[in-house]
Coordinates of C-alpha atoms and ligand atoms in Angstrom, one line a residue:
M20 CA -39.5 17.5 36.7
L21 CA -38.8 13.6 36.1
D22 CA -35.4 12.8 34.3
L23 CA -36.4 10.3 31.6
S24 CA -33.5 10.2 29.5
G25 CA -32.1 7.1 30.6
V26 CA -35.2 5.7 30.0
I27 CA -35.7 6.9 26.9
E28 CA -32.1 5.5 26.1
T29 CA -32.5 2.0 27.0
K30 CA -35.1 1.8 24.9
K31 CA -33.7 3.4 21.9
I32 CA -30.9 0.9 22.0
K33 CA -33.3 -2.2 22.7
N34 CA -35.5 -0.7 19.5
T35 CA -31.7 -0.5 17.0
N36 CA -32.6 -3.4 14.7
E37 CA -28.9 -3.7 13.1
T38 CA -28.1 -7.0 13.0
D39 CA -24.4 -6.9 12.2
Y40 CA -22.5 -7.2 15.5
L41 CA -19.7 -4.3 14.2
N42 CA -22.4 -1.8 13.4
R43 CA -24.7 -2.6 16.4
V44 CA -21.8 -1.7 18.9
I45 CA -21.3 1.3 16.4
E46 CA -25.2 2.2 17.1
T47 CA -25.2 1.9 20.7
T48 CA -21.9 3.4 21.3
K49 CA -23.1 6.5 19.7
I50 CA -26.5 6.6 21.7
K51 CA -24.8 5.7 24.7
N52 CA -22.7 8.6 24.0
A53 CA -24.6 11.2 22.1
R54 CA -22.8 14.5 23.5
E55 CA -19.3 13.1 22.6
P56 CA -18.8 14.3 19.0
E57 CA -14.8 13.8 18.8
F58 CA -14.8 10.6 20.6
L59 CA -17.5 8.9 18.2
Q60 CA -15.6 9.7 15.4
A61 CA -12.3 8.2 17.1
V62 CA -14.8 4.7 17.5
N63 CA -16.5 4.9 14.1
E64 CA -12.7 5.3 12.2
V65 CA -11.1 2.6 14.5
L66 CA -14.3 0.2 14.2
S67 CA -15.4 0.5 10.8
T68 CA -11.9 -1.2 9.4
L69 CA -12.1 -3.8 11.7
K70 CA -14.3 -6.0 9.6
P71 CA -12.4 -8.5 8.0
F72 CA -11.0 -9.3 10.9
I73 CA -14.3 -9.3 13.5
N74 CA -16.0 -11.2 11.3
Q75 CA -13.4 -14.4 11.7
H76 CA -13.9 -14.2 15.5
P77 CA -17.2 -15.1 16.5
E78 CA -16.2 -15.2 20.4
F79 CA -15.7 -11.5 20.0
E80 CA -19.8 -10.9 20.5
E81 CA -19.7 -14.1 22.4
T82 CA -17.7 -12.3 25.0
S83 CA -19.0 -8.6 24.2
L84 CA -15.1 -7.7 23.8
L85 CA -16.1 -4.1 21.3
E86 CA -18.5 -3.4 24.3
R87 CA -15.9 -3.5 26.9
L88 CA -13.1 -1.9 24.2
V89 CA -15.3 1.5 23.8
E90 CA -16.1 1.8 27.8
P91 CA -13.4 3.4 30.0
E92 CA -12.2 1.4 32.7
R93 CA -12.2 4.5 34.4
V94 CA -13.0 8.3 34.0
I95 CA -11.8 10.8 37.0
I96 CA -12.9 13.9 37.3
F97 CA -12.1 16.8 39.4
R98 CA -11.6 20.3 40.7
V99 CA -8.4 22.3 40.0
P100 CA -8.4 25.3 42.6
W101 CA -5.7 27.5 41.9
I102 CA -4.5 31.5 42.4
D103 CA -3.5 34.1 40.0
D104 CA -1.0 36.5 40.2
N105 CA -3.9 38.9 41.2
G106 CA -4.5 37.2 44.1
K107 CA -8.2 35.9 42.7
V108 CA -9.0 32.1 42.9
Q109 CA -9.5 30.1 39.4
V110 CA -11.3 26.7 39.3
N111 CA -10.5 24.8 36.1
K112 CA -11.4 21.2 35.4
G113 CA -9.1 18.6 35.7
Y114 CA -9.4 15.0 33.6
R115 CA -7.9 11.8 33.8
I116 CA -9.2 8.5 31.2
Q117 CA -8.1 5.0 32.2
F118 CA -9.3 3.8 28.8
N119 CA -7.8 0.3 28.8
S120 CA -5.3 -1.5 31.2
A121 CA -5.1 -5.0 29.7
I122 CA -1.3 -4.9 27.8
G123 CA 0.1 -2.4 30.6
P124 CA -0.1 0.8 32.9
Y125 CA -2.0 3.5 31.5
K126 CA -0.6 5.5 29.2
G127 CA -1.1 8.9 27.5
G128 CA 0.1 12.5 28.0
L129 CA -2.1 15.2 29.5
R130 CA -3.4 18.2 27.2
F131 CA -4.1 21.4 29.0
H132 CA -5.6 24.1 26.3
P133 CA -9.2 25.8 26.9
S134 CA -10.8 23.5 24.6
V135 CA -10.4 20.2 26.6
N136 CA -13.5 18.4 27.3
L137 CA -14.7 14.8 28.0
S138 CA -15.0 14.0 24.6
I139 CA -11.9 15.2 23.3
L140 CA -10.0 13.0 26.3
K141 CA -12.0 10.0 25.2
F142 CA -11.1 10.2 21.9
L143 CA -7.7 10.9 22.7
A144 CA -7.3 7.7 25.0
F145 CA -9.0 5.5 23.2
E146 CA -6.5 6.2 19.9
Q147 CA -3.7 5.9 22.5
I148 CA -5.1 1.9 23.2
F149 CA -4.1 0.9 19.8
K150 CA -0.8 3.2 19.1
N151 CA 0.3 2.1 22.7
A152 CA -0.3 -1.6 21.0
L153 CA 1.3 -0.8 18.0
T154 CA 4.7 0.1 19.9
G155 CA 4.8 -3.4 20.8
L156 CA 5.7 -1.9 24.5
P157 CA 3.9 -3.1 27.8
I158 CA 1.6 0.2 27.8
G159 CA -2.3 0.3 28.3
G160 CA -4.0 3.5 27.4
G161 CA -4.8 6.6 28.8
K162 CA -4.9 10.8 28.4
G163 CA -6.0 13.3 30.8
G164 CA -6.1 17.3 31.1
S165 CA -7.4 20.4 31.7
D166 CA -9.0 23.3 30.6
F167 CA -6.5 25.4 31.7
D168 CA -5.1 27.8 28.8
P169 CA -1.4 28.2 29.8
K170 CA -0.9 30.8 27.5
G171 CA -0.5 34.4 28.4
K172 CA 0.1 33.3 32.1
S173 CA 3.1 33.7 34.0
D174 CA 5.5 30.9 35.1
N175 CA 4.5 31.2 38.6
E176 CA 0.9 31.0 37.9
V177 CA 1.7 27.4 36.0
M178 CA 3.4 26.2 38.5
R179 CA 0.5 26.2 41.0
F180 CA -1.9 25.6 38.4
C181 CA 0.4 22.0 38.2
Q182 CA 0.5 21.6 42.0
S183 CA -3.3 21.8 42.7
F184 CA -3.8 19.3 39.6
M185 CA -1.3 17.2 41.1
T186 CA -2.5 17.4 44.5
E187 CA -5.5 15.3 43.0
L188 CA -3.9 13.6 40.5
Q189 CA -1.4 12.0 42.8
R190 CA -3.7 9.6 44.2
H191 CA -4.6 7.8 40.8
I192 CA -1.5 7.8 38.8
G193 CA 2.1 5.6 39.4
E194 CA 4.9 3.9 37.3
D195 CA 2.7 0.4 37.7
T196 CA -0.5 2.0 37.3
D197 CA -1.2 5.0 35.3
V198 CA 1.5 7.2 33.3
P199 CA 1.3 10.6 32.0
A200 CA 3.0 13.0 29.7
G201 CA 3.1 16.0 27.9
D202 CA 0.8 16.7 25.0
I203 CA -0.9 20.3 24.3
G204 CA 0.2 22.8 26.1
V205 CA 2.0 20.2 28.2
G206 CA 5.7 20.0 27.9
A207 CA 9.0 20.2 29.7
R208 CA 8.3 22.9 32.4
E209 CA 4.9 21.6 33.0
I210 CA 6.4 18.2 33.7
G211 CA 8.8 19.3 36.0
Y212 CA 6.2 21.3 38.3
L213 CA 3.9 18.2 37.9
F214 CA 7.0 15.9 39.3
G215 CA 8.3 18.4 42.1
Q216 CA 4.4 18.2 43.4
F217 CA 4.2 14.2 43.3
K218 CA 7.3 14.1 44.9
R219 CA 6.7 16.1 47.7
I220 CA 3.4 14.5 48.5
K221 CA 4.3 10.8 48.2
N222 CA 7.7 11.7 49.9
T223 CA 9.4 8.9 47.0
Y224 CA 11.7 9.0 44.4
E225 CA 9.7 7.0 41.2
A226 CA 10.8 8.7 38.6
G227 CA 8.7 6.2 36.1
V228 CA 5.5 8.2 37.4
L229 CA 5.9 10.6 34.4
T230 CA 7.7 10.9 31.1
G231 CA 9.0 13.8 29.3
K232 CA 11.0 15.2 32.4
G233 CA 14.3 17.1 32.5
T234 CA 17.6 14.8 31.4
E235 CA 18.7 16.1 34.6
Y236 CA 16.3 14.4 36.7
G237 CA 15.2 11.1 35.0
G238 CA 13.8 12.2 31.4
S239 CA 15.3 10.4 28.6
L240 CA 17.3 11.5 26.0
I241 CA 15.4 11.9 22.6
R242 CA 12.1 12.3 24.2
K243 CA 11.5 15.7 23.3
E244 CA 12.4 14.9 19.4
A245 CA 11.1 11.3 19.6
T246 CA 7.3 12.3 18.0
G247 CA 8.7 14.7 15.2
Y248 CA 11.5 12.3 14.3
G249 CA 9.4 9.2 14.4
L250 CA 6.9 10.7 12.3
I251 CA 9.5 11.2 9.5
Y252 CA 11.3 8.0 9.9
F253 CA 7.5 6.5 9.2
M254 CA 7.1 9.0 6.2
R255 CA 10.4 7.5 5.4
E256 CA 9.5 4.1 5.3
M257 CA 6.2 4.8 3.5
L258 CA 7.5 6.6 0.5
K259 CA 10.4 3.9 0.2
V260 CA 7.6 1.6 -0.4
S261 CA 6.6 3.4 -3.7
G262 CA 10.1 4.0 -4.7
K263 CA 10.3 7.6 -3.9
E264 CA 12.6 9.1 -1.0
L265 CA 11.7 12.6 1.1
K266 CA 15.1 14.6 -0.4
D267 CA 14.2 17.9 -2.0
K268 CA 10.5 17.6 -1.1
T269 CA 8.3 20.3 -0.5
V270 CA 7.0 20.6 2.7
I271 CA 4.3 22.2 5.1
I272 CA 4.1 21.6 8.2
T273 CA 1.2 22.6 10.6
G274 CA 1.3 24.0 14.0
S275 CA 4.6 24.9 15.4
G276 CA 4.8 23.3 18.8
N277 CA 6.8 20.2 20.2
V278 CA 5.9 17.6 17.4
A279 CA 5.8 20.3 14.4
I280 CA 9.6 21.4 15.8
Y281 CA 11.5 18.1 15.5
A282 CA 9.3 17.1 12.4
C283 CA 10.9 19.5 10.6
Q284 CA 14.2 19.2 12.3
K285 CA 14.3 15.6 11.1
V286 CA 13.1 16.3 7.6
Q287 CA 15.2 19.0 6.6
E288 CA 17.8 16.6 7.9
Y289 CA 16.8 14.3 5.0
G290 CA 17.1 17.1 2.1
A291 CA 13.5 18.4 2.4
N292 CA 12.3 22.0 1.8
V293 CA 9.7 23.0 4.5
I294 CA 8.0 25.8 3.3
A295 CA 5.2 26.9 5.8
M296 CA 4.5 26.0 9.3
S297 CA 1.7 27.7 11.7
D298 CA 0.6 28.2 14.9
S299 CA -3.4 28.9 16.1
N300 CA -3.2 32.3 14.7
G301 CA -1.4 32.2 11.2
C302 CA 0.7 30.7 9.1
I303 CA 4.1 32.1 7.6
Y304 CA 5.3 31.2 4.2
N305 CA 8.6 31.1 2.7
R306 CA 9.5 29.2 -1.0
N307 CA 13.1 29.3 0.0
G308 CA 12.5 27.0 3.1
I309 CA 11.7 28.2 6.9
D310 CA 14.7 28.9 9.4
L311 CA 14.1 26.3 12.4
S312 CA 16.1 27.9 14.4
T313 CA 14.3 31.3 14.6
I314 CA 10.9 29.1 15.0
Q315 CA 12.7 27.6 18.2
Q316 CA 13.6 30.9 19.3
I317 CA 10.2 32.1 19.4
K318 CA 8.5 29.4 20.2
E319 CA 10.1 27.3 22.8
V320 CA 12.4 30.0 24.4
D321 CA 10.4 33.4 24.1
R322 CA 6.9 31.9 23.9
L323 CA 5.3 34.2 21.3
R324 CA 3.3 34.1 18.3
I325 CA 5.1 32.8 14.7
K326 CA 4.1 36.2 13.4
E327 CA 7.2 37.0 15.1
Y328 CA 9.0 35.2 12.8
L329 CA 8.7 38.4 10.1
K330 CA 10.9 40.5 12.6
Y331 CA 14.2 38.4 11.6
H332 CA 13.1 37.1 8.2
P333 CA 11.2 40.0 6.7
N334 CA 11.0 38.2 2.9
T335 CA 8.4 35.7 4.4
E336 CA 4.8 35.9 3.9
Y337 CA 2.6 35.8 7.1
M338 CA -1.5 35.0 6.5
E339 CA -3.6 34.9 9.0
N340 CA -6.3 32.5 9.7
Q341 CA -9.9 33.6 7.8
N342 CA -13.0 32.7 9.7
G343 CA -10.7 30.6 12.4
K344 CA -9.1 29.0 10.0
T345 CA -5.6 28.7 8.6
R346 CA -4.7 29.9 5.3
I347 CA -1.5 27.0 5.1
F348 CA -3.5 24.7 2.3
E349 CA -3.8 26.8 0.0
I350 CA 0.1 26.3 -0.1
K351 CA 1.0 23.6 -3.0
A352 CA 3.5 21.2 -1.5
D353 CA 4.4 17.5 -2.2
I354 CA 4.2 16.3 1.4
V355 CA 1.1 17.8 4.2
L356 CA 2.2 17.0 8.2
P357 CA -1.1 17.9 9.8
C358 CA 0.8 18.8 13.6
A359 CA -1.6 20.9 15.6
T360 CA -4.7 19.2 16.2
Q361 CA -7.8 17.4 15.6
N362 CA -10.0 18.0 12.6
E363 CA -7.6 20.5 11.1
I364 CA -8.0 18.6 7.5
D365 CA -11.6 18.4 6.0
L366 CA -13.4 17.0 3.5
E367 CA -12.8 20.4 1.8
I368 CA -9.2 20.9 2.3
A369 CA -8.4 17.2 1.4
Q370 CA -10.1 18.1 -2.1
R371 CA -7.8 20.7 -2.5
L372 CA -4.9 19.2 -1.5
V373 CA -5.4 16.5 -4.1
S374 CA -5.8 19.3 -6.8
N375 CA -2.9 20.6 -5.8
G376 CA -0.8 17.5 -6.7
V377 CA -0.3 16.3 -3.0
L378 CA 2.1 13.1 -2.7
A379 CA 1.6 12.2 1.0
I380 CA 0.3 13.0 4.3
G381 CA 1.7 12.2 7.7
E382 CA -0.6 12.7 10.7
G383 CA 1.8 14.1 13.5
A384 CA -1.0 15.5 15.6
N385 CA -4.1 12.5 16.5
M386 CA -6.9 12.7 14.3
P387 CA -6.2 15.6 12.4
T388 CA -8.1 14.2 9.7
T389 CA -12.0 14.0 9.2
I390 CA -13.1 10.3 8.0
E391 CA -14.4 11.7 4.7
A392 CA -11.5 13.6 4.7
T393 CA -9.3 10.5 5.1
H394 CA -11.4 8.0 2.5
Y395 CA -10.7 10.8 -0.3
L396 CA -7.2 10.8 0.1
L397 CA -7.2 7.1 -0.4
E398 CA -9.5 7.0 -3.1
N399 CA -7.4 9.0 -4.5
N400 CA -4.0 7.2 -3.8
V401 CA -2.2 9.6 -1.6
L402 CA 0.1 7.8 0.8
F403 CA -1.7 8.2 4.2
A404 CA 0.5 7.8 7.5
P405 CA -2.3 7.4 10.0
A406 CA -1.5 9.5 13.5
K407 CA -1.9 6.1 15.9
A408 CA 1.2 4.7 14.0
A409 CA 2.6 7.3 12.6
N410 CA 3.3 9.6 15.7
A411 CA 3.4 6.5 17.7
G412 CA 7.6 7.1 18.4
G413 CA 6.8 10.0 21.1
V414 CA 5.1 7.4 23.7
A415 CA 7.0 4.6 22.4
T416 CA 10.5 6.8 23.9
S417 CA 8.3 7.5 26.6
A418 CA 7.9 3.5 27.6
L419 CA 11.6 3.5 26.8
E420 CA 11.9 6.5 29.3
M421 CA 10.3 4.4 31.8
S422 CA 12.4 1.2 31.2
Q423 CA 15.6 3.3 31.8
N424 CA 14.1 5.0 35.1
S425 CA 13.4 1.1 36.1
M426 CA 17.0 -0.1 35.1
R427 CA 18.2 3.0 36.8
Y428 CA 20.1 3.7 33.9
Y429 CA 20.6 5.6 31.0
W430 CA 21.1 5.2 27.1
T431 CA 22.9 7.5 24.8
S432 CA 21.0 9.8 22.4
E433 CA 22.3 7.5 19.7
E434 CA 21.0 4.5 21.1
V435 CA 17.5 5.9 22.2
D436 CA 17.2 6.9 18.4
K437 CA 18.1 4.0 17.1
K438 CA 15.8 2.1 19.5
L439 CA 13.2 4.9 17.8
D440 CA 14.1 4.2 14.3
A441 CA 13.7 0.4 14.7
I442 CA 10.1 0.6 16.6
V443 CA 8.6 3.2 14.2
T444 CA 10.0 0.9 11.3
N445 CA 8.7 -1.8 13.0
I446 CA 5.1 -0.8 13.0
F447 CA 5.4 0.3 9.6
E448 CA 5.9 -3.0 8.7
A449 CA 3.2 -4.0 11.2
C450 CA 0.7 -2.2 9.5
Q451 CA 2.0 -3.3 6.4
N452 CA 1.3 -6.8 6.6
A453 CA -1.9 -6.2 8.6
A454 CA -3.6 -4.6 5.7
K455 CA -2.2 -7.2 3.2
E456 CA -3.2 -10.0 4.9
Y457 CA -7.1 -8.1 5.6
G458 CA -7.5 -6.8 2.0
C459 CA -6.5 -3.3 2.0
D460 CA -3.1 -3.1 0.3
N461 CA -1.4 0.7 1.0
N462 CA -4.2 1.4 3.5
Y463 CA -2.5 1.8 6.2
V464 CA -5.4 3.5 8.2
A465 CA -6.9 0.0 8.1
G466 CA -3.5 -1.8 8.5
A467 CA -2.9 0.1 11.8
N468 CA -6.5 0.0 13.5
I469 CA -6.2 -3.9 12.9
A470 CA -2.9 -4.4 13.8
G471 CA -3.3 -2.7 16.6
F472 CA -7.0 -4.4 17.8
M473 CA -5.1 -7.8 17.1
K474 CA -2.7 -7.4 20.3
I475 CA -5.5 -5.6 22.5
S476 CA -8.0 -8.3 21.6
K477 CA -5.9 -11.2 22.2
A478 CA -4.6 -9.5 25.6
M479 CA -8.5 -8.7 26.6
M480 CA -9.4 -12.4 25.6
S481 CA -7.1 -14.1 27.8
Q482 CA -7.9 -11.8 31.1
G483 CA -11.3 -12.9 30.8
I484 CA -14.6 -10.9 31.8
V485 CA -12.7 -7.6 33.7
Ligands
NDP17 P1 2.3 22.3 21.1 O1 1.3 22.4 22.4 O2 3.7 22.0 21.7 O3 1.7 22.3 19.9 C1 0.5 22.7 19.4 C2 0.7 23.5 18.5 O4 -0.7 23.3 17.5 C3 0.8 25.2 18.2 O5 1.5 25.5 17.6 C4 -0.4 25.6 18.6 O6 -0.5 27.1 18.0 C5 -1.2 24.5 17.4 N1 -2.6 24.9 17.1 C6 -2.7 24.9 16.5 N2 -4.4 25.3 16.6 C7 -4.6 25.1 17.3 C8 -6.0 24.6 18.1 N3 -7.1 24.4 17.9 N4 -5.5 23.3 19.6 C9 -4.2 23.5 19.9 N5 -3.2 23.7 19.4 C10 -3.5 24.3 18.3 O7 1.7 20.4 21.5 P2 2.5 19.1 20.8 O8 3.3 19.5 19.8 O9 2.7 18.4 21.8 O10 0.8 18.1 20.3 C11 0.8 18.7 18.9 C12 -0.2 17.3 18.4 O11 0.3 16.5 17.9 C13 -1.8 17.2 19.2 O12 -2.1 16.6 18.7 C14 -1.1 16.2 20.0 O13 -2.1 15.1 20.3 C15 -0.4 15.4 19.2 N6 0.4 14.0 19.5 C16 1.4 14.7 20.6 C17 2.8 13.7 21.2 C18 4.0 14.8 21.9 O14 4.4 14.0 22.0 N7 3.6 16.0 22.3 C19 2.8 12.7 20.7 C20 1.5 12.3 20.0 C21 0.7 13.1 19.2 P3 -0.7 28.0 19.5 O15 0.9 27.9 19.9 O16 -0.7 29.0 18.5 O17 -1.2 27.4 20.5
2IT18 O1 -0.4 11.4 22.0 C1 0.7 11.1 22.8 O2 1.0 9.7 22.1 C2 1.5 11.7 23.4 N1 0.8 12.6 23.9 C3 2.3 11.2 24.1 C4 2.0 10.3 25.1 C5 3.6 9.8 25.9 O3 2.9 8.9 27.0 O4 4.7 10.1 25.6

């Protein structure tokens, strides 16, 4: 049968009678990417906050700036065949979204998780454009990954997968082109295997092609800790403006991976009490505080379920997920740090958090809060640190890793941490100033989007129609 879907879609776009430029772009993006709900959510979230800025710049419409901004420069999808320990051939999908290179080489992590698809990676790459702009460092926006599930795989299987993935990816990346790093399911082990294969194929020691490397072969000190630490530095600044501090606050953290662990470490250093953490099966809860070294042993070394925590600390409560949903938000706390994955906090959870008297939310994960939930939290005066700004410390330190690789020199932990703190503090101030200037005081969501967009739009306008 003749496929008329393209014709029908074009017709629909022509019939969109929305006159306002911003809304028209949102509508056409919806039609053109109808099967990509996460991507549409991310676009909507950003564009809907830009009105006060866009209205002052008619040249954006004249040059179709927004239409160009929501279309990736390049999307690469490839086959990743590999052989498992039983000798069976497995096939996964591999992706790299090269979204925007206006201010630097594409930069963003790789996610290995069975849920990975085009919509999720496009949302992550789109968010990354603004996040990377906020860091003030020369990095564009990208993201990639695979529906490969590292859970339950042997080290050899993970290595064979990474080698096959890189065999294709290597032709699309480079220290001045596109620089991947880690994200969910991709940590030091995976980056090591990916780097080894890249170096083998290229026969060149191009250290800056990947970040999050081991510190023995080009990795930056503090990169592993940077996302979690940066989140807490941002929270510290946000609380300070309201005359509050982290000390003695109760905290719940979702996830128990890279971001969650180092957010926990830093917030404990500031004297807060982390009472609950989770993984994709359940959560642990102890009013007297969580012992982070046990979490690190279970997650970083043994790669086991968080439930194992009870073997070491039997007085802790374990709550298994119910109907596939975490129960961690039933726990009352001053500060909530979602550090697992997207859309963890929906409207119903936001309502529960508000009625439990939550003071502040800091998004360690990317887009962990739905748009409805974000609005509700802001309306109810919850201090809200948006992902783009609050978790930007990770990619900022990746950019510092690239700088060190270019210089062929290393900074000490103290030096990198100091730079990280200064970058995150600057980001907070940029969000605060943009929010103030465009009439949405204390709304750091709008502040982050406007501050990021100001920089990207300026760079894109300077470079002509590309
Ligand atoms: P990890 O793979 O190290 O940890 C992910 C954690 O989230 C695990 O505890 C995982 O549990 C849990 N989780 C719960 N539900 C899900 C789900 N549905 N899908 C995936 N994970 C789930 O990842 P990171 O800590 O690196 O990343 C966490 C979040 O932070 C992501 O949103 C990522 O995009 C974001 N981020 C990461 C940065 C980085 O530098 N790594 C930088 C900025 C943002 P389980 O072990 O059971 O799978
Ligand atoms: O979402 C993110 O910012 C990351 N996963 C880190 C990206 C990077 O290039 O360090």
